[in-house]
Structure formats: structure tokens, C-alpha cells
CSV table of C-alpha atoms in Angstrom, one decimal:
chain,number,residue,atom,x,y,z
A,28,MET,CA,20.2,7.9,-5.5
A,29,ASN,CA,21.2,4.3,-6.1
A,30,THR,CA,18.0,2.0,-5.7
A,31,ALA,CA,19.9,-1.3,-6.4
A,32,LEU,CA,19.0,-3.8,-3.7
A,33,ASP,CA,21.7,-5.5,-1.3
A,34,ASP,CA,21.9,-9.2,-0.6
A,35,ASN,CA,19.9,-8.7,2.4
A,36,GLU,CA,17.2,-7.0,0.6
A,37,LEU,CA,17.4,-9.4,-2.1
A,38,GLU,CA,16.9,-12.3,0.2
A,39,LEU,CA,13.9,-10.5,1.8
A,40,GLN,CA,12.3,-10.0,-1.5
A,41,GLY,CA,12.9,-13.7,-2.6
A,42,LEU,CA,11.4,-14.6,0.5
A,43,ALA,CA,8.5,-12.7,0.4
A,44,ARG,CA,7.7,-13.6,-3.6
A,45,GLN,CA,7.9,-17.3,-2.6
A,46,ILE,CA,5.4,-17.1,0.1
A,47,THR,CA,2.8,-14.8,-1.5
A,48,ALA,CA,3.2,-17.0,-5.0
A,49,ARG,CA,2.5,-20.2,-3.3
A,50,ARG,CA,-0.2,-19.1,-0.9
A,51,SER,CA,-1.8,-16.2,-2.8
A,52,THR,CA,-3.3,-18.2,-5.8
A,53,PRO,CA,-6.2,-17.2,-7.8
A,54,GLU,CA,-8.2,-20.1,-6.5
A,55,ARG,CA,-7.2,-19.2,-2.9
A,56,LEU,CA,-8.2,-15.4,-3.6
A,57,ALA,CA,-11.7,-16.4,-4.9
A,58,GLU,CA,-12.2,-18.7,-1.8
A,59,ILE,CA,-11.2,-15.7,0.5
A,60,GLU,CA,-13.6,-13.2,-1.4
A,61,GLU,CA,-16.3,-15.6,-0.1
A,62,SER,CA,-15.5,-15.3,3.4
A,63,ALA,CA,-17.1,-12.9,5.8
A,64,ASP,CA,-13.8,-11.0,6.8
A,65,ARG,CA,-12.1,-11.4,3.3
A,66,PHE,CA,-8.8,-11.7,5.1
A,67,ASP,CA,-6.2,-14.5,4.5
A,68,ARG,CA,-5.3,-15.4,8.0
A,69,ALA,CA,-3.3,-18.4,6.8
A,70,LEU,CA,-1.0,-15.9,4.7
A,71,TRP,CA,-0.7,-13.5,7.5
A,72,SER,CA,0.1,-16.2,9.9
A,73,GLU,CA,3.1,-17.4,7.5
A,74,LEU,CA,4.3,-13.9,6.8
A,75,ALA,CA,4.6,-13.6,10.5
A,76,ALA,CA,6.4,-16.7,11.0
A,77,ALA,CA,8.9,-15.5,8.3
A,78,GLY,CA,9.4,-12.5,10.3
A,79,LEU,CA,8.1,-10.5,7.3
A,80,LEU,CA,5.6,-8.4,9.4
A,81,GLY,CA,8.5,-6.8,11.0
A,82,ALA,CA,10.7,-6.3,7.9
A,83,GLY,CA,10.5,-2.5,8.4
A,84,LEU,CA,11.3,-2.7,12.1
A,85,ALA,CA,14.6,-2.4,13.8
A,86,GLU,CA,15.9,-5.5,15.7
A,87,ASP,CA,15.2,-4.2,19.0
A,88,HIS,CA,11.8,-4.3,18.2
A,89,GLY,CA,12.0,-8.1,16.8
A,90,GLY,CA,12.0,-7.0,13.3
A,91,LEU,CA,14.6,-7.5,10.4
A,92,GLY,CA,16.1,-4.1,10.5
A,93,LEU,CA,15.4,-3.2,7.0
A,94,GLY,CA,13.5,0.0,7.4
A,95,VAL,CA,10.9,1.4,5.0
A,96,VAL,CA,12.7,-0.3,2.0
A,97,GLY,CA,12.2,-3.7,3.5
A,98,ALA,CA,8.5,-2.9,4.1
A,99,ALA,CA,8.3,-1.7,0.5
A,100,LEU,CA,9.8,-4.8,-0.8
A,101,VAL,CA,7.3,-7.0,1.1
A,102,ALA,CA,4.5,-4.7,-0.1
A,103,ALA,CA,5.4,-5.0,-3.5
A,104,GLU,CA,5.1,-8.8,-3.4
A,105,VAL,CA,1.8,-8.5,-1.9
A,106,GLY,CA,0.7,-6.3,-4.7
A,107,ARG,CA,1.9,-8.8,-7.2
A,108,THR,CA,-0.1,-11.4,-5.9
A,109,VAL,CA,-3.1,-9.0,-4.8
A,110,ALA,CA,-2.8,-10.9,-1.8
A,111,ALA,CA,-5.9,-10.4,1.0
A,112,VAL,CA,-3.8,-9.1,3.7
A,113,PRO,CA,-3.4,-5.5,5.0
A,114,TYR,CA,0.3,-5.4,4.7
A,115,ALA,CA,0.9,-1.7,3.9
A,116,GLU,CA,-1.5,-0.5,6.5
A,117,VAL,CA,0.0,-2.5,9.4
A,118,ALA,CA,3.6,-2.0,8.6
A,119,ALA,CA,3.0,1.8,8.3
A,120,ALA,CA,1.6,1.8,11.5
A,121,ALA,CA,4.0,-0.3,13.1
A,122,ILE,CA,7.0,1.9,11.6
A,123,THR,CA,5.2,4.8,12.9
A,124,LEU,CA,5.0,3.5,16.5
A,125,ALA,CA,8.6,2.3,16.5
A,126,ARG,CA,9.9,5.8,15.3
A,127,HIS,CA,7.5,8.0,17.2
A,128,GLY,CA,5.4,6.0,19.8
A,129,SER,CA,6.0,6.3,23.4
A,130,ALA,CA,8.0,3.5,25.4
A,131,ALA,CA,4.6,2.3,26.6
A,132,GLN,CA,3.0,2.1,23.2
A,133,LYS,CA,6.0,0.2,21.8
A,134,GLU,CA,5.9,-2.1,24.5
A,135,GLN,CA,2.2,-3.0,24.0
A,136,TRP,CA,2.3,-3.3,20.1
A,137,LEU,CA,5.5,-3.8,18.1
A,138,ALA,CA,6.3,-7.6,19.4
A,139,ARG,CA,2.7,-8.5,19.0
A,140,ILE,CA,2.4,-7.0,15.6
A,141,VAL,CA,5.6,-8.9,14.4
A,142,ALA,CA,4.2,-12.1,15.7
A,143,GLY,CA,1.0,-11.7,14.1
A,144,ASP,CA,-0.9,-11.6,17.3
A,145,ALA,CA,-2.1,-7.8,17.0
A,146,MET,CA,-2.9,-5.5,14.3
A,147,VAL,CA,-3.0,-1.7,13.9
A,148,VAL,CA,-4.0,-0.3,10.8
A,149,VAL,CA,-3.4,3.3,9.5
A,150,ALA,CA,-6.7,4.6,8.4
A,151,PRO,CA,-6.5,6.8,5.0
A,152,VAL,CA,-5.9,10.4,5.6
A,153,GLN,CA,-9.1,11.3,3.6
A,154,SER,CA,-11.2,9.4,6.1
A,155,ALA,CA,-11.7,11.8,8.8
A,156,VAL,CA,-15.2,13.8,8.3
A,157,GLY,CA,-15.9,16.4,10.9
A,158,LEU,CA,-13.7,14.5,13.6
A,159,ARG,CA,-13.0,16.7,16.6
A,160,MET,CA,-11.0,16.3,20.0
A,161,SER,CA,-12.0,17.2,23.6
A,162,ASP,CA,-10.2,15.9,26.5
A,163,ALA,CA,-8.5,13.2,24.9
A,164,ARG,CA,-11.8,12.0,23.5
A,165,LEU,CA,-12.9,11.8,19.7
A,166,SER,CA,-16.3,12.5,18.1
A,167,GLY,CA,-17.4,12.5,14.5
A,168,THR,CA,-16.9,9.9,11.8
A,169,ALA,CA,-14.3,8.3,9.9
A,170,ILE,CA,-15.5,7.0,6.3
A,171,GLY,CA,-14.2,3.8,4.9
A,172,VAL,CA,-11.4,2.7,6.9
A,173,PRO,CA,-10.1,-0.7,5.2
A,174,TRP,CA,-9.3,-3.6,7.6
A,175,ALA,CA,-10.6,-1.8,10.5
A,176,HIS,CA,-12.9,-4.8,11.2
A,177,VAL,CA,-10.1,-7.3,12.1
A,178,ALA,CA,-7.8,-4.5,13.6
A,179,ASP,CA,-7.0,-4.0,17.4
A,180,ALA,CA,-6.4,-0.5,16.8
A,181,VAL,CA,-6.7,2.3,14.4
A,182,LEU,CA,-4.0,4.9,13.8
A,183,LEU,CA,-5.9,8.0,12.6
A,184,VAL,CA,-4.7,11.5,11.7
A,185,VAL,CA,-7.2,14.2,13.4
A,186,ASP,CA,-6.4,18.1,13.7
A,187,GLY,CA,-2.6,17.7,13.2
A,188,ALA,CA,-2.4,14.7,15.7
A,189,ALA,CA,-1.8,11.0,15.0
A,190,LEU,CA,-4.3,9.2,17.3
A,191,LEU,CA,-4.6,5.5,18.3
A,192,LEU,CA,-8.1,4.3,19.1
A,193,ASP,CA,-9.7,1.0,19.6
A,194,PRO,CA,-12.4,0.4,16.8
A,195,GLN,CA,-14.4,-1.8,19.1
A,196,ALA,CA,-14.5,0.5,22.2
A,197,ASP,CA,-17.6,1.9,23.8
A,198,GLY,CA,-18.9,4.8,21.7
A,199,VAL,CA,-18.0,3.4,18.5
A,200,VAL,CA,-20.8,2.5,16.1
A,201,ALA,CA,-19.5,0.6,13.0
A,202,ALA,CA,-21.2,0.3,9.5
A,203,ARG,CA,-19.8,-2.2,7.1
A,204,GLY,CA,-19.0,-1.3,3.6
A,205,GLU,CA,-16.8,-2.5,0.5
A,206,THR,CA,-13.8,-1.0,-1.1
A,207,THR,CA,-13.3,-1.0,-5.0
A,208,ALA,CA,-10.9,-3.8,-4.5
A,209,ARG,CA,-13.4,-5.8,-2.7
A,210,GLN,CA,-11.8,-5.6,1.0
A,211,VAL,CA,-14.3,-4.8,3.7
A,212,ALA,CA,-14.1,-1.2,5.0
A,213,LEU,CA,-15.9,0.2,8.1
A,214,ASP,CA,-17.6,3.6,8.5
A,215,LEU,CA,-16.7,4.4,12.1
A,216,ALA,CA,-18.7,6.9,14.2
A,217,PHE,CA,-17.3,7.9,17.4
A,218,ASP,CA,-19.1,9.4,20.6
A,219,GLU,CA,-16.7,10.6,23.1
A,220,VAL,CA,-14.1,7.5,22.5
A,221,PRO,CA,-10.9,7.8,24.2
A,222,VAL,CA,-8.0,8.0,22.1
A,223,GLU,CA,-3.9,8.1,22.6
A,224,GLN,CA,-1.6,10.5,20.8
A,225,VAL,CA,1.2,9.2,19.0
A,226,GLY,CA,4.3,11.4,19.1
A,227,SER,CA,4.1,15.1,18.3
A,228,ALA,CA,3.3,17.1,15.1
A,229,PRO,CA,6.0,15.5,12.9
A,230,THR,CA,4.6,12.3,13.3
A,231,VAL,CA,1.4,13.0,11.3
A,232,SER,CA,3.6,13.9,8.3
A,233,PHE,CA,5.5,10.7,8.7
A,234,VAL,CA,2.6,8.3,9.0
A,235,ALA,CA,1.1,10.0,6.0
A,236,GLU,CA,4.4,9.6,4.0
A,237,CYS,CA,5.1,6.0,5.1
A,238,TRP,CA,1.5,4.7,4.3
A,239,LEU,CA,1.8,6.6,0.8
A,240,THR,CA,5.2,5.1,0.2
A,241,LEU,CA,4.0,1.5,0.9
A,242,LEU,CA,1.0,2.1,-1.1
A,243,ALA,CA,3.2,3.1,-3.9
A,244,ALA,CA,5.3,0.0,-3.6
A,245,THR,CA,2.1,-2.1,-3.8
A,246,GLN,CA,1.2,-0.5,-6.7
A,247,ALA,CA,4.6,-1.4,-8.1
A,248,GLY,CA,3.8,-5.2,-7.6
A,249,VAL,CA,0.2,-4.9,-8.9
A,250,THR,CA,1.3,-3.1,-12.2
A,251,ASP,CA,4.2,-5.3,-13.0
A,252,ALA,CA,2.2,-8.3,-12.4
A,253,ALA,CA,-0.5,-6.9,-14.6
A,254,VAL,CA,2.0,-6.4,-17.4
A,255,ARG,CA,3.6,-9.7,-17.2
A,256,MET,CA,0.0,-11.4,-17.2
A,257,THR,CA,-0.9,-9.1,-20.3
A,258,ALA,CA,2.6,-10.1,-22.2
A,259,ALA,CA,1.7,-13.9,-21.5
A,260,TYR,CA,-1.6,-13.6,-22.9
A,261,THR,CA,-1.1,-11.5,-25.7
A,262,SER,CA,1.7,-13.8,-26.9
A,263,GLU,CA,-0.5,-16.9,-26.8
A,264,ARG,CA,-3.7,-15.4,-28.2
A,265,GLU,CA,-4.1,-15.4,-31.9
A,266,GLN,CA,-6.0,-13.3,-34.1
A,267,PHE,CA,-5.8,-13.4,-38.1
A,268,GLY,CA,-3.3,-16.3,-37.6
A,269,LYS,CA,-0.8,-14.1,-35.6
A,270,PRO,CA,-0.2,-13.8,-31.8
A,271,LEU,CA,-1.8,-10.4,-30.6
A,272,SER,CA,1.6,-9.3,-29.2
A,273,THR,CA,2.9,-8.9,-33.1
A,274,PHE,CA,0.1,-6.3,-33.7
A,275,GLN,CA,1.9,-2.7,-33.5
A,276,GLY,CA,-1.0,-1.1,-31.5
A,277,VAL,CA,-0.9,-4.0,-28.9
A,278,ALA,CA,2.9,-3.9,-28.6
A,279,LEU,CA,3.0,-0.2,-28.3
A,280,ALA,CA,0.5,-0.2,-25.5
A,281,ALA,CA,1.9,-3.2,-23.4
A,282,ALA,CA,5.3,-1.2,-23.9
A,283,ASP,CA,3.8,2.0,-22.4
A,284,ALA,CA,2.3,-0.2,-19.4
A,285,PHE,CA,5.8,-1.7,-18.9
A,286,VAL,CA,7.5,1.8,-18.8
A,287,GLU,CA,4.8,2.9,-16.2
A,288,SER,CA,5.2,-0.1,-14.0
A,289,ARG,CA,9.1,0.2,-13.9
A,290,ALA,CA,8.6,3.9,-13.0
A,291,ILE,CA,6.2,3.3,-10.1
A,292,GLU,CA,8.8,0.7,-8.6
A,293,ALA,CA,11.7,3.2,-9.2
A,294,VAL,CA,10.1,6.2,-7.4
A,295,ALA,CA,8.4,4.0,-4.8
A,296,MET,CA,11.8,2.7,-3.8
A,297,GLN,CA,13.5,6.1,-3.9
A,298,ALA,CA,10.6,7.4,-1.5
A,299,ALA,CA,11.2,4.5,1.0
A,300,GLN,CA,15.2,4.9,1.0
A,301,MET,CA,14.4,8.9,1.6
A,302,LEU,CA,12.4,8.1,4.6
A,303,ASP,CA,15.0,5.8,5.9
A,304,ALA,CA,17.7,8.2,5.4
A,305,GLN,CA,15.4,11.0,6.9
A,306,SER,CA,15.3,9.0,10.2
A,307,MET,CA,19.1,9.2,10.3
A,308,ASP,CA,19.8,12.9,9.3
A,309,ALA,CA,17.1,15.3,10.2
A,310,ASP,CA,18.2,17.5,7.4
A,311,VAL,CA,16.9,14.9,4.9
A,312,ASP,CA,13.3,15.8,3.7
A,313,ALA,CA,11.4,13.0,2.1
A,314,THR,CA,8.3,14.8,1.1
A,315,LEU,CA,9.4,15.5,-2.5
A,316,ALA,CA,10.2,12.0,-3.0
A,317,VAL,CA,6.8,10.6,-1.5
A,318,LEU,CA,4.7,13.0,-3.5
A,319,THR,CA,6.2,11.9,-6.6
A,320,ALA,CA,5.9,8.2,-5.6
A,321,ALA,CA,2.3,8.8,-4.8
A,322,TRP,CA,1.6,10.9,-8.0
A,323,TRP,CA,3.1,8.0,-10.0
A,324,ALA,CA,1.2,5.5,-8.4
A,325,SER,CA,-2.1,7.3,-8.8
A,326,ASP,CA,-1.8,8.6,-12.2
A,327,ALA,CA,0.2,6.0,-14.0
A,328,GLY,CA,-0.8,3.2,-11.8
A,329,GLN,CA,-4.5,3.5,-12.8
A,330,ARG,CA,-3.5,4.1,-16.7
A,331,CYS,CA,-1.2,0.9,-16.5
A,332,VAL,CA,-4.1,-1.3,-15.2
A,333,HIS,CA,-6.6,0.1,-17.6
A,334,ARG,CA,-4.3,-0.7,-20.6
A,335,THR,CA,-3.5,-4.2,-19.2
A,336,GLN,CA,-7.1,-5.0,-18.7
A,337,HIS,CA,-8.1,-3.5,-22.1
A,338,LEU,CA,-5.3,-5.7,-23.9
A,339,HIS,CA,-7.1,-8.7,-22.6
A,340,GLY,CA,-10.3,-8.0,-24.7
A,341,GLY,CA,-13.2,-9.7,-23.5
A,342,MET,CA,-11.4,-11.8,-21.1
A,343,GLY,CA,-10.4,-8.5,-19.2
A,344,ALA,CA,-14.2,-8.2,-18.3
A,345,ASP,CA,-14.4,-11.8,-17.0
A,346,ILE,CA,-14.4,-11.7,-13.1
A,347,THR,CA,-13.4,-15.3,-13.1
A,348,TYR,CA,-10.1,-14.2,-15.0
A,349,PRO,CA,-7.3,-13.1,-12.7
A,350,VAL,CA,-6.5,-9.7,-14.5
A,351,HIS,CA,-9.7,-8.2,-13.2
A,352,ARG,CA,-8.4,-8.0,-9.6
A,353,TYR,CA,-5.3,-6.1,-10.6
A,354,PHE,CA,-7.4,-3.6,-12.3
A,355,LEU,CA,-9.6,-3.3,-9.0
A,356,TRP,CA,-6.4,-2.9,-6.9
A,357,GLY,CA,-4.9,-0.3,-9.0
A,358,LYS,CA,-7.9,1.8,-9.0
A,359,GLN,CA,-8.4,1.3,-5.1
A,360,ILE,CA,-4.8,2.4,-4.8
A,361,GLU,CA,-5.3,5.4,-7.0
A,362,LEU,CA,-8.1,6.3,-4.8
A,363,MET,CA,-6.1,5.9,-1.5
A,364,CYS,CA,-3.3,8.0,-3.0
A,365,GLY,CA,-5.5,10.6,-4.0
A,366,ALA,CA,-6.1,12.3,-7.3
A,367,ALA,CA,-3.3,13.2,-9.6
A,368,SER,CA,-4.2,16.7,-10.0
A,369,SER,CA,-4.1,17.0,-6.3
A,370,LEU,CA,-0.9,15.5,-5.6
A,371,LEU,CA,0.5,17.7,-8.5
A,372,THR,CA,-0.9,20.6,-6.5
A,373,ASP,CA,0.9,19.3,-3.3
A,374,LEU,CA,4.0,18.6,-5.1
A,375,GLY,CA,3.9,22.3,-6.5
A,376,ASP,CA,3.3,23.8,-2.9
A,377,ALA,CA,6.1,21.8,-1.6
A,378,LEU,CA,8.5,22.8,-4.3
A,379,ALA,CA,7.6,26.4,-3.7
A,380,ASP,CA,8.3,26.1,0.0
A,381,ARG,CA,11.7,24.4,-0.5
A,382,PRO,CA,14.9,26.5,-0.5
A,383,LEU,CA,16.7,26.8,-3.8
A,384,ALA,CA,20.2,25.6,-4.2
A,385,GLY,CA,21.4,27.9,-6.8
A,386,ASP,CA,18.8,28.1,-9.7
A,387,ALA,CA,18.2,24.6,-10.2
A,388,VAL,CA,15.5,22.5,-8.7
A,389,HIS,CA,15.9,18.6,-9.0
A,390,LEU,CA,12.9,16.6,-8.7
A,391,PRO,CA,13.4,12.9,-7.1
A,392,GLY,CA,13.3,10.2,-9.9
């Protein structure tokens, strides 16, 4: 599959990079981390003004018409600056609503999401703990839902259904927590809370796959920036009168991290392209591509941020130095994607269920 970007995609990438690099500086991030919501509203407003919150939506819905690929390109730039905004969570929810939501749900949410006036976030699939449905009402608990504190609605997968609910509705009790990446997350306890179903059974697979793909794209940005920061640091830092980058052990570790970051980018973009192709051809199955991207984001992603932090030596442990945020984001995305061993099991199951063409099975990437 050709993952080269066309002119529109390159323009989108450049605009997202320009905005996030200007707005999401280490100084700004330190300021946001001291705020109650830990949410960069100014950056979110600028992304909305530039149309980037609708990158993945069709023009009929007020978007830019660039599909999951467009959303993935913006997500990567958010990851590149570890910006304090819920781009992957909101973009995955918006694309799901656009493709599978009812006419009323699209009318209620999409234009407002694109304008930055409303926020719907996807809850991690692993958040659901003992949730149960009865007569369109939900009871139980969802653990550790990032960004629910600033969301107007949460898109949650429960018992094979994708459900929309108001995190501030009567019957919801929220307990505040903090993720590995220092984001605010809520434990939400539901007591007969009314919910809306989004789409049918295929919606569940799509929302999970879209969210995983955008997480992988975010990880591509995180790891690429971490590698570049490490290259600059080891080229300037000297030991025994020579730059650290000239030592073989340093060079090899940095090279491994670079390869991992490029692989994460390649498989994330391939998964995004497969999801877009799937929307036009029901015979296309993006499952293998998405699981491959999630595995690379989890396994290679955490390994890459470990390497880059380690190569900073003592500076890597200094929380006033920017590289530590990339380590935390890399670990957070690993947790959200799921354990690498579990993802490999899912990938093996998907391969076992896939009809064989001749005697060969070709993995994406």
C-alpha cells in the first residue's frame, strides 16, 4: 500500500505542525499542568478555527474530507508536541458518529465538535467494569476515562453496543484521578443513567479500531519527537572530549529508536488508510492493519521512549526537562493500546479467522 501523502494531506500536516509547535511549548505545558483541568483550551480553539477538529469528517459535516488519514496526521502532530488536548479521543468519536450515528446524533454533535463548541470523547475499551444495561439505562462503573471532566458526552462500548451518555447526568458519580501522562481521568459510577445507542454491532468494532489507529498515530509523533530531541542532545553533550553521539553504544541505541519510530508511523498510516478504504468497500477488513499498528505503538513505542530517556542520562530523570513528558506519553499510550502480548493474541486470532488466499498470509506493514 502506498502511504505517500498527497498535496492536501501535506498541507494539513504542515498546518497542524505549525499550530502545535507554536502553541504547545514546554513553558506552556508546564503552565497547563498547574491548571485544574490540564486542558489547553487556547490550543483547542485554534485547532477548531483552522478546521483541524474536522480533519477526519466529510465536508457535508463541516469537515475537511480527509478521513481517518487526515485525523491521524493531526494526531501525530499533537503527539509530537505532547499537547494537552484530547485530539485522538474526540476525533475517533466524531468519525464514528459521522459514519454510524443517526441523523439526529449527527445533527446534534458534528458541527459543534468541528467548531470546538462541544466535545465527545471515546472511553478506553478497558474502562468498562461490570457495566450492565437495562431498558436503555446503564449501571456499573467505568474506570479511568481521560478527558471526561471536560466532555459533553462519552462514547462507551458496553456489551457489544456503542453508547453515548452525559458524564454529568443525574445518577453519575465521578471520582477524579490522574493518568500516567498527567491527564485528568474520571472513574464514573452509573446508577440507571439514560444512554443512546450509536449504530449497530459493527459500530463497536469501528470505534475501537479508529481510536486505536489514532492512538498509534499519536505515538508516531511522540516517538519521532523523542528521537529527534535525543539526537540533538547527544550531539551537543560531550564526554571524554567527544560528543555522546560518537560512542557506538549511544549511536546504536538511537538508531534502534529511530527505526521503531518510523515503523510506528508507517503502520499507523496504513491502518488509517485501511479504515478509509473500508468505508468505501465493505469487503475491505482493516482489523489486521489496526492490530498491527496497535502492537507497534504499544511494544515498540514504550521501548523507544525508554531508550530516548535513557540516552539523556541524568537529564532524562529531570522533570523540568522536556523529554520526560514524551516518556510519560509513550507509556500512557502503551497502556491504552493494551499489552503487547494481548495484542499479539488478538492478531493471531484475527489471522486464524481470516480466509486464506492460496497458501500465503500477508501481514500489513
